[in-house]
Tab-separated table of N, CA, C and O in Angstrom:
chain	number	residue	atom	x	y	z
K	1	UNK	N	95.415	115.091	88.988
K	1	UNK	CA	95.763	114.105	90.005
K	1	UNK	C	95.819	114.798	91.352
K	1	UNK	O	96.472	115.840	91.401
K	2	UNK	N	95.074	114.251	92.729
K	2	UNK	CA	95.219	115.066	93.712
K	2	UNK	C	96.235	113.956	94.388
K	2	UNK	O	96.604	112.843	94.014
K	3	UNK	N	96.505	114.706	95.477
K	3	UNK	CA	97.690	114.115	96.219
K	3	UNK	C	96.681	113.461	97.519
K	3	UNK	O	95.488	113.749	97.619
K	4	UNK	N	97.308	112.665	98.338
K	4	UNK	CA	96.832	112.386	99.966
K	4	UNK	C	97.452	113.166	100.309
K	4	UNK	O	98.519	113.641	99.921
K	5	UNK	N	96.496	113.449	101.458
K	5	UNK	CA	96.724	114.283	102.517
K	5	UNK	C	97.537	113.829	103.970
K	5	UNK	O	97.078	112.913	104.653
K	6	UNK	N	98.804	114.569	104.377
K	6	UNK	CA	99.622	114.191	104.951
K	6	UNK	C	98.809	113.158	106.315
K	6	UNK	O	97.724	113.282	106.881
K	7	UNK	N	99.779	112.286	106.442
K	7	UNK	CA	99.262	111.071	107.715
K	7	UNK	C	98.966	111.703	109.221
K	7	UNK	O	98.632	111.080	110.229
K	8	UNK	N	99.157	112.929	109.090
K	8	UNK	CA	99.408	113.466	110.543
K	8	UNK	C	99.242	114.831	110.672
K	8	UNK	O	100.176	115.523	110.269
K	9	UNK	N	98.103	115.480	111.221
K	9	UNK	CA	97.763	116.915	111.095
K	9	UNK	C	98.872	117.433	112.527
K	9	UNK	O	98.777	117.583	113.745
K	10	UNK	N	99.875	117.559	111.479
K	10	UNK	CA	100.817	118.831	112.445
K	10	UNK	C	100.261	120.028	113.318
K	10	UNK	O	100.917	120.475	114.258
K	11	UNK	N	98.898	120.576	112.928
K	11	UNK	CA	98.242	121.551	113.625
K	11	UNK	C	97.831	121.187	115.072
K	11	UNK	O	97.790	121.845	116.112
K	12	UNK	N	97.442	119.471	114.658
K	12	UNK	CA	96.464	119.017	115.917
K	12	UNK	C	98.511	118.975	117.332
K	12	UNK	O	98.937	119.227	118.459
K	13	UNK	N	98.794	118.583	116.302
K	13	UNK	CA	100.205	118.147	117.340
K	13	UNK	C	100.893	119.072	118.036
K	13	UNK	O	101.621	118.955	119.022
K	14	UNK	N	100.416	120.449	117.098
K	14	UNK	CA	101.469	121.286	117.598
K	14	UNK	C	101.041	122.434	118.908
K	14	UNK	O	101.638	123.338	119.493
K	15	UNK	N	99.290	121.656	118.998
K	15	UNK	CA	98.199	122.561	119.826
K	15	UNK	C	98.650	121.982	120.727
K	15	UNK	O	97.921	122.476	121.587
K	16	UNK	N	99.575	120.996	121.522
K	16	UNK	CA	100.031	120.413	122.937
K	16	UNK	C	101.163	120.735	123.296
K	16	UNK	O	101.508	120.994	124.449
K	17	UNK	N	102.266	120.747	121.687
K	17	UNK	CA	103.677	120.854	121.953
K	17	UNK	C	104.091	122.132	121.824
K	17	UNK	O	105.207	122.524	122.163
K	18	UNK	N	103.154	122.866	121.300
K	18	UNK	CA	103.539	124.447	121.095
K	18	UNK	C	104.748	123.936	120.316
K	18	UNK	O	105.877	124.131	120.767
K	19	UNK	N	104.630	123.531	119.597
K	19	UNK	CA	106.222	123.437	118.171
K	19	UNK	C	107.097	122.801	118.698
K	19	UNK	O	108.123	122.870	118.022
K	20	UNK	N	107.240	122.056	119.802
K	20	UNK	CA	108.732	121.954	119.907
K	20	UNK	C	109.003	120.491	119.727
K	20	UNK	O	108.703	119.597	120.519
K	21	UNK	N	109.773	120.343	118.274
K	21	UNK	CA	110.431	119.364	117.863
K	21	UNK	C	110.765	118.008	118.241
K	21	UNK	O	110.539	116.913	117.726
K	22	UNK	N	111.430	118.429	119.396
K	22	UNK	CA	111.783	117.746	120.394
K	22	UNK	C	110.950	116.303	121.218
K	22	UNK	O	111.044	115.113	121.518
K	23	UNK	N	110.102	117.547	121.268
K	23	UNK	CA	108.547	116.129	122.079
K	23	UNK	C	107.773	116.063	120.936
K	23	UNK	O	106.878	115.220	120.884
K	24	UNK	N	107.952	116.737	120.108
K	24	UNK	CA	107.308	115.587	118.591
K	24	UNK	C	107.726	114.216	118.424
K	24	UNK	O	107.062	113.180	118.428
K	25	UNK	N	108.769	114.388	118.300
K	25	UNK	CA	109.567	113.108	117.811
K	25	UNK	C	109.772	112.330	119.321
K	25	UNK	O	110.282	111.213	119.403
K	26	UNK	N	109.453	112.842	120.099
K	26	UNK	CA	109.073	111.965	121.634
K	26	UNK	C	107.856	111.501	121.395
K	26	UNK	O	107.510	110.320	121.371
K	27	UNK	N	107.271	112.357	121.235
K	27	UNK	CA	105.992	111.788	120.874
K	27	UNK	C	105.459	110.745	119.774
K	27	UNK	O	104.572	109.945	120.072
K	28	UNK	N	106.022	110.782	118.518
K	28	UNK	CA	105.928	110.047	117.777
K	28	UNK	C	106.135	108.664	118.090
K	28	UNK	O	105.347	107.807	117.692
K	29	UNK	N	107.435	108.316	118.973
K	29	UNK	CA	108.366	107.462	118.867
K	29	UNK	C	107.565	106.698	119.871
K	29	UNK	O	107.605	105.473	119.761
K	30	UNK	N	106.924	107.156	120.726
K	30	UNK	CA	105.944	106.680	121.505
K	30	UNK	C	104.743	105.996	121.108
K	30	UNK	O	104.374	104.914	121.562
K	31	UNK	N	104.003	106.858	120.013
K	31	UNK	CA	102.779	106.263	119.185
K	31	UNK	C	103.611	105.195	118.609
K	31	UNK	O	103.173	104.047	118.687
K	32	UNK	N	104.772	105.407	118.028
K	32	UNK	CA	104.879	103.506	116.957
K	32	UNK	C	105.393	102.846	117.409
K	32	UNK	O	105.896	101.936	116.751
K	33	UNK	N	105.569	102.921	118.820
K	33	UNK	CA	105.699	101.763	119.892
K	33	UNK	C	104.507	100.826	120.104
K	33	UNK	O	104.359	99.617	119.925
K	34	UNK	N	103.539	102.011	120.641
K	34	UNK	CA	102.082	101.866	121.412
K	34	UNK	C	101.132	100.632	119.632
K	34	UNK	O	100.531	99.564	119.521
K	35	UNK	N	101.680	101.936	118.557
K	35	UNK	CA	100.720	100.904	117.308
K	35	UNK	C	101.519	99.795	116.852
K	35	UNK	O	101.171	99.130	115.876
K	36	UNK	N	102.631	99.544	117.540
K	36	UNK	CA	103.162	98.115	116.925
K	36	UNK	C	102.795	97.176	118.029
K	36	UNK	O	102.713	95.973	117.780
K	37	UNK	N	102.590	97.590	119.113
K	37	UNK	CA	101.588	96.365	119.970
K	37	UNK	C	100.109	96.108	119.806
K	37	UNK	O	99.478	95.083	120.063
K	38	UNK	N	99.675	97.319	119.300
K	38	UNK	CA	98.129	97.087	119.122
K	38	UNK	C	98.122	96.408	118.013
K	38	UNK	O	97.222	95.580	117.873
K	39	UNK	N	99.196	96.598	116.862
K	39	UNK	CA	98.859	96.011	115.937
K	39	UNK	C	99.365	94.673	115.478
K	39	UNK	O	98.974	94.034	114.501
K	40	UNK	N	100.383	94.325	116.423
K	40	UNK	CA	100.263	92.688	117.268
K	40	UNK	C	99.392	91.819	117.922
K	40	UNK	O	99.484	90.601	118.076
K	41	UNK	N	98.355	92.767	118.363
K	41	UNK	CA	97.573	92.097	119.205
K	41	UNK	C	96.667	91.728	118.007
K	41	UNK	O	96.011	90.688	118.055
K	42	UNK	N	96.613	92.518	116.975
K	42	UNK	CA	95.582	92.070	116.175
K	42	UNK	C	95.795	91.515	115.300
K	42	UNK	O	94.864	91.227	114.548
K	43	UNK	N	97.341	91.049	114.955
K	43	UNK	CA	97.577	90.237	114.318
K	43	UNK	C	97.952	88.862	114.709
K	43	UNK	O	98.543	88.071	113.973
K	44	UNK	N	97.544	88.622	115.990
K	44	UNK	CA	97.270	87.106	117.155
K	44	UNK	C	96.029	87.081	117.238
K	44	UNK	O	95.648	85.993	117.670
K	45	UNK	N	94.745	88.190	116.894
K	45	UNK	CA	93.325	87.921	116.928
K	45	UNK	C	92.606	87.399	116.097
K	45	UNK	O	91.411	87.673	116.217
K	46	UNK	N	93.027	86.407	114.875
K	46	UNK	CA	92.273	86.259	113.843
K	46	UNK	C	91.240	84.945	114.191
K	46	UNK	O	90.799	84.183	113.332
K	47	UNK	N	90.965	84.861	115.627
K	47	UNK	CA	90.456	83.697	115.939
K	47	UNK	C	89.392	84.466	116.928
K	47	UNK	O	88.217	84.098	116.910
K	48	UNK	N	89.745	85.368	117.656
K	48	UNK	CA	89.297	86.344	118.652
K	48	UNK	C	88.771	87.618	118.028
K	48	UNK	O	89.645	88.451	117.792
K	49	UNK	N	87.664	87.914	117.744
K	49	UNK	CA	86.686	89.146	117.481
K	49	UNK	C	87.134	90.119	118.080
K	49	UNK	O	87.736	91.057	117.559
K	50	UNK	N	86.753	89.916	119.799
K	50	UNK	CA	86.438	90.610	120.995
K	50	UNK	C	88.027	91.333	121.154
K	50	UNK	O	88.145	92.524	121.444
K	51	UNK	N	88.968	90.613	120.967
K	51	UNK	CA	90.640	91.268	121.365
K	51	UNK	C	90.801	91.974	119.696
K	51	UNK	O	91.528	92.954	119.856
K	52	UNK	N	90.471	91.883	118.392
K	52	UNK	CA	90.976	92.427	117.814
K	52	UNK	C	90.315	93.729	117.792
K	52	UNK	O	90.986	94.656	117.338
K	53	UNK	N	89.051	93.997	118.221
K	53	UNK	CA	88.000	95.216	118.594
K	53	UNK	C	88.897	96.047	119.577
K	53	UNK	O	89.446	97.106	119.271
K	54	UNK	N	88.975	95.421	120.810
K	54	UNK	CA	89.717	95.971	121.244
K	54	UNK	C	91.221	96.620	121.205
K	54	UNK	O	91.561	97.638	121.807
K	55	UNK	N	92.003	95.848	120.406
K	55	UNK	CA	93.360	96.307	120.104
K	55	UNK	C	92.999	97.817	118.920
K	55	UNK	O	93.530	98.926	118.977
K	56	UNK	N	92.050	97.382	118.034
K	56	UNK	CA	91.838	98.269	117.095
K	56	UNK	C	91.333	99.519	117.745
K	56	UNK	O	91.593	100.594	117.204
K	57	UNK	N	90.574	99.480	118.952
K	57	UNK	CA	89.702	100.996	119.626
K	57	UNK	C	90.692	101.739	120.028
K	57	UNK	O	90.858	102.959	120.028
K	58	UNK	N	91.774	100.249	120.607
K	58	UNK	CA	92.570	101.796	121.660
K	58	UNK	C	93.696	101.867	120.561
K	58	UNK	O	94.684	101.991	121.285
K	59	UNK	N	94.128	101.867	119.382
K	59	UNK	CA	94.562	102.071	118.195
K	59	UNK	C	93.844	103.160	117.482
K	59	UNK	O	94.512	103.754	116.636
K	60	UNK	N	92.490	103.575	117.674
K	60	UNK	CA	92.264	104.307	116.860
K	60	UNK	C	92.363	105.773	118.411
K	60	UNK	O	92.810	106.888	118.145
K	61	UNK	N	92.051	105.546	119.329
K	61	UNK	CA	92.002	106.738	120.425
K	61	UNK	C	93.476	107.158	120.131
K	61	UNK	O	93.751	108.352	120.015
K	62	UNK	N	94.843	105.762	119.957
K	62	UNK	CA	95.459	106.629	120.297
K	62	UNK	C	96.529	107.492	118.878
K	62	UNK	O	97.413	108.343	118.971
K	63	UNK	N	96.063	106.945	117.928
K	63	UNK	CA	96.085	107.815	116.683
K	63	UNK	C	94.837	109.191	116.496
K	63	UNK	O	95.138	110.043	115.660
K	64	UNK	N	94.240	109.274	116.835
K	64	UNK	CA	93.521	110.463	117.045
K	64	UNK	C	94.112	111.445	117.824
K	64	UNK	O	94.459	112.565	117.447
K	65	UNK	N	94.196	111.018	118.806
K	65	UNK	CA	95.009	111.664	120.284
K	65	UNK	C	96.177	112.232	119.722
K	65	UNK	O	96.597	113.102	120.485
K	66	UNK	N	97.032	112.084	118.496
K	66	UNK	CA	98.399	112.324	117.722
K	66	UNK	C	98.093	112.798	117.083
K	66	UNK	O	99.050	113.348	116.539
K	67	UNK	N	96.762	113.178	116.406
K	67	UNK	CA	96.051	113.779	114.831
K	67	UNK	C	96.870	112.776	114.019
K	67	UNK	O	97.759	113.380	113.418
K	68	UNK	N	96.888	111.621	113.813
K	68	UNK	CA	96.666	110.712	112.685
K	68	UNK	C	95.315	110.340	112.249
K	68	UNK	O	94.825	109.211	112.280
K	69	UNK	N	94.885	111.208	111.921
K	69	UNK	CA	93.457	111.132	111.455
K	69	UNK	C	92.929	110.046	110.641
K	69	UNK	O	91.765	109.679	110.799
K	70	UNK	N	93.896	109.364	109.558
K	70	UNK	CA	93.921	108.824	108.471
K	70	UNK	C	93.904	107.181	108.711
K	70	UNK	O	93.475	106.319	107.944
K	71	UNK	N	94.694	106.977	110.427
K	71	UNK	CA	94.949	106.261	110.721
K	71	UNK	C	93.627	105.550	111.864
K	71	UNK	O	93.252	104.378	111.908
K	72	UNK	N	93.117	106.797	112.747
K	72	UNK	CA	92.195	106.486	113.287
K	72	UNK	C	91.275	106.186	112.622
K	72	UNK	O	90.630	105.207	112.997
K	73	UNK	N	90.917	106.791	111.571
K	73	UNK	CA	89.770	106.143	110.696
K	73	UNK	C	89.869	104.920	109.794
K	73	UNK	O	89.016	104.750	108.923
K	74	UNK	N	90.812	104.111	109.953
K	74	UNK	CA	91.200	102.930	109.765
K	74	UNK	C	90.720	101.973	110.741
K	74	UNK	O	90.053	100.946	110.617
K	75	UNK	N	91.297	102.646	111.887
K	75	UNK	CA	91.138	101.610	112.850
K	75	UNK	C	89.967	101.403	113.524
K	75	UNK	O	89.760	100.473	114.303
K	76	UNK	N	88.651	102.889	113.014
K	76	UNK	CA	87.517	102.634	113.601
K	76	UNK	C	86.696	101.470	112.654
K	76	UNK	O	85.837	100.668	113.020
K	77	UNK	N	87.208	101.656	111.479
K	77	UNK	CA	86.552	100.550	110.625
K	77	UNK	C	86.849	99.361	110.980
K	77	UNK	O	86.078	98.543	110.478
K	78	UNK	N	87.764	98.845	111.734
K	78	UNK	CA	88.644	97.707	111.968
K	78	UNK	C	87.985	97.418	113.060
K	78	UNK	O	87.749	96.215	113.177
K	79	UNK	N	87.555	98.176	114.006
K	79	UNK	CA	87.021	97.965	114.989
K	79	UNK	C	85.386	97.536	115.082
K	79	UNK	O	84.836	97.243	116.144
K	80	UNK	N	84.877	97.552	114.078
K	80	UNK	CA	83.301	97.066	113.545
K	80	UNK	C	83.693	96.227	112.426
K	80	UNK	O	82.637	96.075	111.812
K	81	UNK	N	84.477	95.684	111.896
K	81	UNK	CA	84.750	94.387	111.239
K	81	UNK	C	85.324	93.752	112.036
K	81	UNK	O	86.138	94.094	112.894
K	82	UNK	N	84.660	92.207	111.613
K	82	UNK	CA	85.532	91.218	111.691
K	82	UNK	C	87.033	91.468	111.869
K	82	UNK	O	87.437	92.629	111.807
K	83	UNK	N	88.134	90.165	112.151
K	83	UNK	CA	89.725	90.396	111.936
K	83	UNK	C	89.570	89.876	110.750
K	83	UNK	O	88.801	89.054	110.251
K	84	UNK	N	90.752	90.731	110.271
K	84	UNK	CA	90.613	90.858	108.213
K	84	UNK	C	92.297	91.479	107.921
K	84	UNK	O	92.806	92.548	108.259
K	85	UNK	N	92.976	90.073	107.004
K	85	UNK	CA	94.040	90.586	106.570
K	85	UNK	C	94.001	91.561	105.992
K	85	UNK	O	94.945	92.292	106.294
K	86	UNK	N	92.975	92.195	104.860
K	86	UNK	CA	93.205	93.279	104.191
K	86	UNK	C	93.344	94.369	105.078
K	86	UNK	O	94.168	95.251	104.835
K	87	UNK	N	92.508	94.409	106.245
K	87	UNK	CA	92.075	95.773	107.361
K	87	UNK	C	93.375	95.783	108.200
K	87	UNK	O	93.522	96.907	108.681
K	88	UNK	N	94.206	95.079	108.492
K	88	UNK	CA	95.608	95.063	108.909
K	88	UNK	C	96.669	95.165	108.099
K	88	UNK	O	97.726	95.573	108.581
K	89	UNK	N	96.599	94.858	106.885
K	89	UNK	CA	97.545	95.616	106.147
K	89	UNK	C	97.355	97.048	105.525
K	89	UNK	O	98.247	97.648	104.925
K	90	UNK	N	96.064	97.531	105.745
K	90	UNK	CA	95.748	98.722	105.395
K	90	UNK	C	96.383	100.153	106.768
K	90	UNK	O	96.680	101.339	106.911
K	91	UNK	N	96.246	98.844	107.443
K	91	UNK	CA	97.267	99.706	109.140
K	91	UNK	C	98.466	99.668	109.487
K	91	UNK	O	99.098	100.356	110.289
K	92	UNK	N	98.855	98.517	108.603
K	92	UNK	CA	99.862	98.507	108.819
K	92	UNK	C	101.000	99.780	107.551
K	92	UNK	O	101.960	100.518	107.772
K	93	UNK	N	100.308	99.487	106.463
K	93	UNK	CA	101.184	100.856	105.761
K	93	UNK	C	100.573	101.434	105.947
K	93	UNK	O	100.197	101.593	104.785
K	94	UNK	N	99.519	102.530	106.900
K	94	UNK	CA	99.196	103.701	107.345
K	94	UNK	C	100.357	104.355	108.527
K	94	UNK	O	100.686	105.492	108.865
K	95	UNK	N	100.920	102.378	109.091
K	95	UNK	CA	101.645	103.089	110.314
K	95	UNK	C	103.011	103.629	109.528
K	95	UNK	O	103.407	104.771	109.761
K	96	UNK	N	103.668	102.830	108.656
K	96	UNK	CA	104.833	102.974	107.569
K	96	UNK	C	104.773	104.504	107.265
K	96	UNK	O	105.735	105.268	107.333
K	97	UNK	N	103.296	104.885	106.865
K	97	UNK	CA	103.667	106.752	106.469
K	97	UNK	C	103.935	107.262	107.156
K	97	UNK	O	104.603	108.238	106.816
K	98	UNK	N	103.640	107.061	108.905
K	98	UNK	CA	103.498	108.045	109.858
K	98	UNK	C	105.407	108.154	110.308
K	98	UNK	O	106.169	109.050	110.671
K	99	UNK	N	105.523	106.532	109.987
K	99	UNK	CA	107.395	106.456	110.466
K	99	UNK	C	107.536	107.475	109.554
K	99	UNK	O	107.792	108.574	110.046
K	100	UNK	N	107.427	107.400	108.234
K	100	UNK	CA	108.282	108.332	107.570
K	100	UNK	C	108.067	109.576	107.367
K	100	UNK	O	108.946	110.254	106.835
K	101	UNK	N	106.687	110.212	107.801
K	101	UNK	CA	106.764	111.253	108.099
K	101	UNK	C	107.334	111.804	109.204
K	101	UNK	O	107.570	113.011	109.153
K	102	UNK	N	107.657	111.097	110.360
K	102	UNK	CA	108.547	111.632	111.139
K	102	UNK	C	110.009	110.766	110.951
K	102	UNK	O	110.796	110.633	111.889
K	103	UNK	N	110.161	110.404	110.080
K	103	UNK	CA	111.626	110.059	109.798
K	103	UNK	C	112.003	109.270	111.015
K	103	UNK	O	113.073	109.413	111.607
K	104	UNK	N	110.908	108.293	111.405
K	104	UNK	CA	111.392	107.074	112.401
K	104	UNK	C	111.798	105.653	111.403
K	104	UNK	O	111.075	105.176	110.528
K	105	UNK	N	112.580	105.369	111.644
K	105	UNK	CA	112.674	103.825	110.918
K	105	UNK	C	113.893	102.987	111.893
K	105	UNK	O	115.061	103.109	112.264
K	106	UNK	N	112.624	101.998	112.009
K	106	UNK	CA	112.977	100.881	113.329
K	106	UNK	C	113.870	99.812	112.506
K	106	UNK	O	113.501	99.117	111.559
K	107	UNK	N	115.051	99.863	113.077
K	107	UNK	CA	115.939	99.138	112.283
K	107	UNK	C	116.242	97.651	113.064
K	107	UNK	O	116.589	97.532	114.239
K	108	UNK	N	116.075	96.844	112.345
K	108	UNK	CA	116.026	95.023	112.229
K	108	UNK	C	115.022	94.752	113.303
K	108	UNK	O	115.192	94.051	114.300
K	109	UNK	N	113.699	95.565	112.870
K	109	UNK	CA	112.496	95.093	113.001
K	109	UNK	C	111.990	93.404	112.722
K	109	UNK	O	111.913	92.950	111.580
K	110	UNK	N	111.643	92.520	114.062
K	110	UNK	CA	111.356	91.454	113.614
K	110	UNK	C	110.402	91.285	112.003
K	110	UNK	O	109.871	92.225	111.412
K	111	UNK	N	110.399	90.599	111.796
K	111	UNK	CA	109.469	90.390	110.424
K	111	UNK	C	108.014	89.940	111.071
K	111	UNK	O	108.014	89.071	111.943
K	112	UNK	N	106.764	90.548	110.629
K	112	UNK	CA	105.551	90.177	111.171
K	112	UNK	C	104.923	89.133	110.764
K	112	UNK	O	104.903	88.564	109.672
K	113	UNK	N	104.499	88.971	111.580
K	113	UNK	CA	103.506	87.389	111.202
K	113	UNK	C	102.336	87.493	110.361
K	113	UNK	O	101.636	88.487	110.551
K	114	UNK	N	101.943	86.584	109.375
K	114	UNK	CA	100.860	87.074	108.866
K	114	UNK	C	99.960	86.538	109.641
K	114	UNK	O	100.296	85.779	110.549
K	115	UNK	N	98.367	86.929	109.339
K	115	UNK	CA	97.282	86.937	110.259
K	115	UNK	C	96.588	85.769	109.618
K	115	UNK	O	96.292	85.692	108.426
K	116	UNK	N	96.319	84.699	110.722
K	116	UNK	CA	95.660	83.637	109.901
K	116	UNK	C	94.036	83.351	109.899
K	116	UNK	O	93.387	83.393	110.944
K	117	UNK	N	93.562	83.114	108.868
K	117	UNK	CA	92.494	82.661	108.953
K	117	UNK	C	91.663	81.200	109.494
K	117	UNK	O	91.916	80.157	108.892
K	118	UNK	N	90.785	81.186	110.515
K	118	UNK	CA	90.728	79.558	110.622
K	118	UNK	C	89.056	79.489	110.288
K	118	UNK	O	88.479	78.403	110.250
């Protein structure tokens, strides 16, 4: 049995922060701000192509930009499909690992909307 590979290449993160803890978790706390709006926007796009492309691009720049590798390559697929409940819930627990790999958990988080089809 192999394992996944962690949500977040600590190497790529630590080539800006030089290690320091501190603006990690600044940093982090920042990305699951930034991916809970992108990934709002794309869960109001299931009618709109053009905005969920877009919410998904600058979703995947800015999980790359963090070395969430796992995550950007989610969102580049997302970004050449259609809006697709499966492709948003596949981002959405990609974003869930990244909280818990940095031990963020957003407490009485509204409940999300599901994405509708018309």
């Amino acid at each position: 049995m192999t394992s996944s590979p962690p949500p977040l290449d600590r190497e790529h993160l630590a080539s800006f922060t030089q290690g320091d803890e501190r603006l990690e978790q600044e940093l982090a706390a920042l990305f699951v701000g930034a991916a809970e709006r992108y990934l709002g926007e794309m869960r109001c796009s299931s009618d709109n192509e053009r905005r969920w492309r877009r919410a998904a691009h600058a979703l995947k720049g800015a999980s790359a930009n963090l070395g969430a590798s796992a995550m950007a390559d989610l969102a580049a697929r997302a970004e050449q499909e259609p809006p697709s409940p499966e492709r948003l819930r596949a981002l959405e627990a990609e974003l869930e690992a990244l909280r818990a790999h940095f031990g963020l958990h957003l407490p009485d988080a509204p409940p999300r909307a599901p994405i509708s089809r018309r």
